[in-house]
């Protein structure tokens, strides 16, 4: 079985591409979703309170907006959160993969695959790339965020050209209708197991 990483900058369309792969029968592990679930664990909450104090809590839960405003304005804080959460997400993926041993391949969708070493747990990498303006518009609409905040988040990620250069496959997401042939070609190549 091949383990595939699906990555790309914020707003590139990773989740849309992942859903198409799921329609093709590919099991997909959504790293961001799993990371959000980890924020509900008491041990994770305690560690975040230790790092940031209880100012990040609201009604007994981690205030994700408050945490985001802290970490996307301070690289040291972002590193601390990543150092806490990402090993847990990696281990979760490794455990999850065991349930799919008979599949041709499985996929993990993760925004910062190379930046945080997730490339070490996959065999192949697919990058989803898109025009910067489209990425900003998608993210502002999806997250109900400001352009400035989206640009700050982008600054904490590698440029998509660098991600594409290190990837085995690149899907250019300029028009949703055009991604399907690209995805089908990659799916066929992965099922042939190189």
Tab-separated table of C-alpha atoms in Angstrom:
chain	number	residue	atom	x	y	z
A	1	UNK	CA	0.000	0.000	0.000
A	2	UNK	CA	1.205	3.468	-0.893
A	3	UNK	CA	0.797	6.347	1.561
A	4	UNK	CA	0.165	9.623	-0.275
A	5	UNK	CA	0.418	13.123	1.122
A	6	UNK	CA	-1.911	15.741	-0.361
A	7	UNK	CA	-0.693	19.254	0.316
A	8	UNK	CA	-0.731	22.821	-0.944
A	9	UNK	CA	-1.039	26.328	0.366
A	10	UNK	CA	-4.051	27.663	2.204
A	11	UNK	CA	-7.027	28.055	-0.134
A	12	UNK	CA	-5.478	25.983	-2.925
A	13	UNK	CA	-8.365	23.515	-2.983
A	14	UNK	CA	-6.841	20.563	-1.105
A	15	UNK	CA	-10.123	19.563	0.517
A	16	UNK	CA	-11.993	19.685	-2.797
A	17	UNK	CA	-9.353	17.468	-4.393
A	18	UNK	CA	-9.404	15.131	-1.376
A	19	UNK	CA	-13.177	14.731	-1.690
A	20	UNK	CA	-12.788	13.731	-5.351
A	21	UNK	CA	-10.221	11.086	-4.358
A	22	UNK	CA	-12.702	9.859	-1.735
A	23	UNK	CA	-15.351	9.520	-4.460
A	24	UNK	CA	-12.846	7.278	-6.270
A	25	UNK	CA	-12.757	5.063	-3.171
A	26	UNK	CA	-9.528	6.353	-1.646
A	27	UNK	CA	-9.475	6.525	2.171
A	28	UNK	CA	-8.481	10.077	3.197
A	29	UNK	CA	-7.226	11.227	6.611
A	30	UNK	CA	-7.853	14.950	7.130
A	31	UNK	CA	-4.996	16.184	9.349
A	32	UNK	CA	-6.553	19.586	10.143
A	33	UNK	CA	-9.806	17.962	11.239
A	34	UNK	CA	-7.907	15.513	13.444
A	35	UNK	CA	-5.865	18.387	14.918
A	36	UNK	CA	-9.090	20.194	15.852
A	37	UNK	CA	-10.360	17.034	17.571
A	38	UNK	CA	-7.145	16.938	19.615
A	39	UNK	CA	-8.015	20.355	21.065
A	40	UNK	CA	-10.873	18.616	22.897
A	41	UNK	CA	-8.523	16.291	24.817
A	42	UNK	CA	-7.896	17.282	28.426
A	43	UNK	CA	-4.126	16.655	28.221
A	44	UNK	CA	-3.846	18.910	25.169
A	45	UNK	CA	-5.965	21.619	26.835
A	46	UNK	CA	-3.768	21.486	29.952
A	47	UNK	CA	-0.608	21.876	27.885
A	48	UNK	CA	-2.057	24.799	25.913
A	49	UNK	CA	-3.085	26.501	29.174
A	50	UNK	CA	0.440	25.917	30.493
A	51	UNK	CA	1.883	27.581	27.383
A	52	UNK	CA	-0.607	30.437	26.906
A	53	UNK	CA	-2.523	30.655	30.225
A	54	UNK	CA	-6.275	30.267	30.449
A	55	UNK	CA	-6.789	33.313	28.199
A	56	UNK	CA	-7.179	30.851	25.307
A	57	UNK	CA	-10.140	29.114	26.969
A	58	UNK	CA	-13.827	29.919	26.538
A	59	UNK	CA	-16.548	27.952	28.341
A	60	UNK	CA	-14.115	25.152	29.158
A	61	UNK	CA	-12.959	24.675	25.573
A	62	UNK	CA	-10.040	26.031	23.560
A	63	UNK	CA	-11.131	29.252	21.835
A	64	UNK	CA	-9.867	28.420	18.341
A	65	UNK	CA	-10.178	32.012	17.102
A	66	UNK	CA	-8.173	33.344	20.046
A	67	UNK	CA	-5.540	30.626	19.610
A	68	UNK	CA	-5.329	31.351	15.867
A	69	UNK	CA	-4.890	35.078	16.474
A	70	UNK	CA	-1.991	34.313	18.823
A	71	UNK	CA	-0.163	31.712	16.746
A	72	UNK	CA	-0.503	33.418	13.385
A	73	UNK	CA	1.022	36.599	14.816
A	74	UNK	CA	3.909	34.935	16.639
A	75	UNK	CA	6.076	32.262	15.006
A	76	UNK	CA	7.371	31.035	18.379
A	77	UNK	CA	3.814	30.401	19.587
A	78	UNK	CA	2.980	28.676	16.305
A	79	UNK	CA	6.002	26.408	16.713
A	80	UNK	CA	4.966	25.497	20.261
A	81	UNK	CA	1.473	24.502	19.136
A	82	UNK	CA	2.812	22.592	16.128
A	83	UNK	CA	5.319	20.768	18.354
A	84	UNK	CA	2.437	19.700	20.595
A	85	UNK	CA	-0.176	18.782	17.979
A	86	UNK	CA	1.721	17.438	14.963
A	87	UNK	CA	3.331	14.390	16.626
A	88	UNK	CA	-0.149	13.379	17.809
A	89	UNK	CA	-1.590	13.820	14.303
A	90	UNK	CA	1.286	11.793	12.789
A	91	UNK	CA	0.701	8.979	15.270
A	92	UNK	CA	-3.033	9.118	14.609
A	93	UNK	CA	-2.367	8.722	10.878
A	94	UNK	CA	-0.035	5.769	11.457
A	95	UNK	CA	-2.710	4.049	13.554
A	96	UNK	CA	-5.462	4.889	11.033
A	97	UNK	CA	-3.456	3.445	8.112
A	98	UNK	CA	-3.491	-0.009	9.741
A	99	UNK	CA	-7.228	-0.253	9.017
A	100	UNK	CA	-6.637	0.017	5.266
A	101	UNK	CA	-3.854	-2.497	4.558
A	102	UNK	CA	-5.702	-3.967	1.553
A	103	UNK	CA	-6.100	-0.635	-0.255
A	104	UNK	CA	-3.910	0.327	-3.217
A	105	UNK	CA	-3.208	3.619	-1.494
A	106	UNK	CA	-4.398	5.915	1.284
A	107	UNK	CA	-4.077	9.669	1.568
A	108	UNK	CA	-3.397	12.257	4.246
A	109	UNK	CA	-4.520	15.796	3.477
A	110	UNK	CA	-2.206	18.200	5.330
A	111	UNK	CA	-1.461	21.863	4.639
A	112	UNK	CA	2.103	22.005	5.932
A	113	UNK	CA	3.372	18.569	4.927
A	114	UNK	CA	6.996	19.494	4.221
A	115	UNK	CA	7.305	22.241	6.824
A	116	UNK	CA	6.538	19.849	9.675
A	117	UNK	CA	8.066	16.613	8.435
A	118	UNK	CA	4.892	14.796	7.380
A	119	UNK	CA	6.704	13.924	4.140
A	120	UNK	CA	8.694	11.377	6.181
A	121	UNK	CA	5.556	9.250	6.714
A	122	UNK	CA	4.343	9.168	3.093
A	123	UNK	CA	5.660	7.561	-0.083
A	124	UNK	CA	4.376	10.067	-2.637
A	125	UNK	CA	3.250	13.696	-2.489
A	126	UNK	CA	0.583	15.514	-4.487
A	127	UNK	CA	0.598	19.320	-4.448
A	128	UNK	CA	-2.556	21.309	-5.191
A	129	UNK	CA	-1.590	24.661	-6.666
A	130	UNK	CA	-3.746	27.665	-7.480
A	131	UNK	CA	-3.501	31.338	-8.395
A	132	UNK	CA	-2.741	33.512	-5.346
A	133	UNK	CA	-5.784	35.758	-5.794
A	134	UNK	CA	-8.095	32.711	-6.005
A	135	UNK	CA	-6.538	31.265	-2.855
A	136	UNK	CA	-7.098	34.501	-0.930
A	137	UNK	CA	-10.720	34.817	-2.087
A	138	UNK	CA	-11.503	31.170	-1.234
A	139	UNK	CA	-9.990	31.459	2.228
A	140	UNK	CA	-11.652	34.784	3.072
A	141	UNK	CA	-15.037	33.358	2.045
A	142	UNK	CA	-14.553	29.972	3.730
A	143	UNK	CA	-13.150	31.250	7.026
A	144	UNK	CA	-15.075	34.542	7.143
A	145	UNK	CA	-11.664	36.116	7.611
A	146	UNK	CA	-9.903	39.294	6.546
A	147	UNK	CA	-7.479	39.496	3.642
A	148	UNK	CA	-4.769	40.618	6.079
A	149	UNK	CA	-5.233	37.576	8.328
A	150	UNK	CA	-5.177	35.223	5.334
A	151	UNK	CA	-1.935	36.799	4.111
A	152	UNK	CA	-0.427	36.393	7.600
A	153	UNK	CA	-1.317	32.707	7.563
A	154	UNK	CA	0.213	32.358	4.092
A	155	UNK	CA	3.470	33.819	5.393
A	156	UNK	CA	3.738	30.845	7.770
A	157	UNK	CA	3.637	28.399	4.852
A	158	UNK	CA	6.128	27.621	2.133
A	159	UNK	CA	5.545	29.268	-1.257
A	160	UNK	CA	3.507	26.938	-3.456
A	161	UNK	CA	6.319	26.875	-6.041
A	162	UNK	CA	8.625	25.302	-3.453
A	163	UNK	CA	5.942	22.779	-2.438
A	164	UNK	CA	5.303	21.867	-6.091
A	165	UNK	CA	9.025	21.420	-6.738
A	166	UNK	CA	9.318	18.841	-3.934
A	167	UNK	CA	6.124	16.972	-4.903
A	168	UNK	CA	5.715	13.931	-7.142
A	169	UNK	CA	2.513	15.264	-8.731
A	170	UNK	CA	0.992	18.738	-9.098
A	171	UNK	CA	-2.698	19.476	-9.626
A	172	UNK	CA	-3.373	22.996	-10.874
A	173	UNK	CA	-6.739	24.089	-9.512
A	174	UNK	CA	-7.767	26.954	-11.752
A	175	UNK	CA	-11.234	25.639	-12.577
A	176	UNK	CA	-13.024	22.850	-10.688
A	177	UNK	CA	-14.050	21.221	-13.983
A	178	UNK	CA	-10.404	20.846	-14.974
A	179	UNK	CA	-9.162	19.081	-11.836
A	180	UNK	CA	-10.949	15.802	-12.552
A	181	UNK	CA	-8.748	14.685	-15.497
A	182	UNK	CA	-5.644	15.503	-13.439
A	183	UNK	CA	-6.946	13.532	-10.452
A	184	UNK	CA	-7.939	10.549	-12.614
A	185	UNK	CA	-4.463	10.422	-14.181
A	186	UNK	CA	-2.789	10.494	-10.754
A	187	UNK	CA	-5.197	7.882	-9.385
A	188	UNK	CA	-4.342	5.571	-12.293
A	189	UNK	CA	-0.601	6.065	-11.769
A	190	UNK	CA	-0.860	5.369	-8.032
A	191	UNK	CA	-2.936	2.228	-8.569
A	192	UNK	CA	-0.218	0.931	-10.898
A	193	UNK	CA	2.110	1.292	-7.863
A	194	UNK	CA	4.839	2.704	-10.071
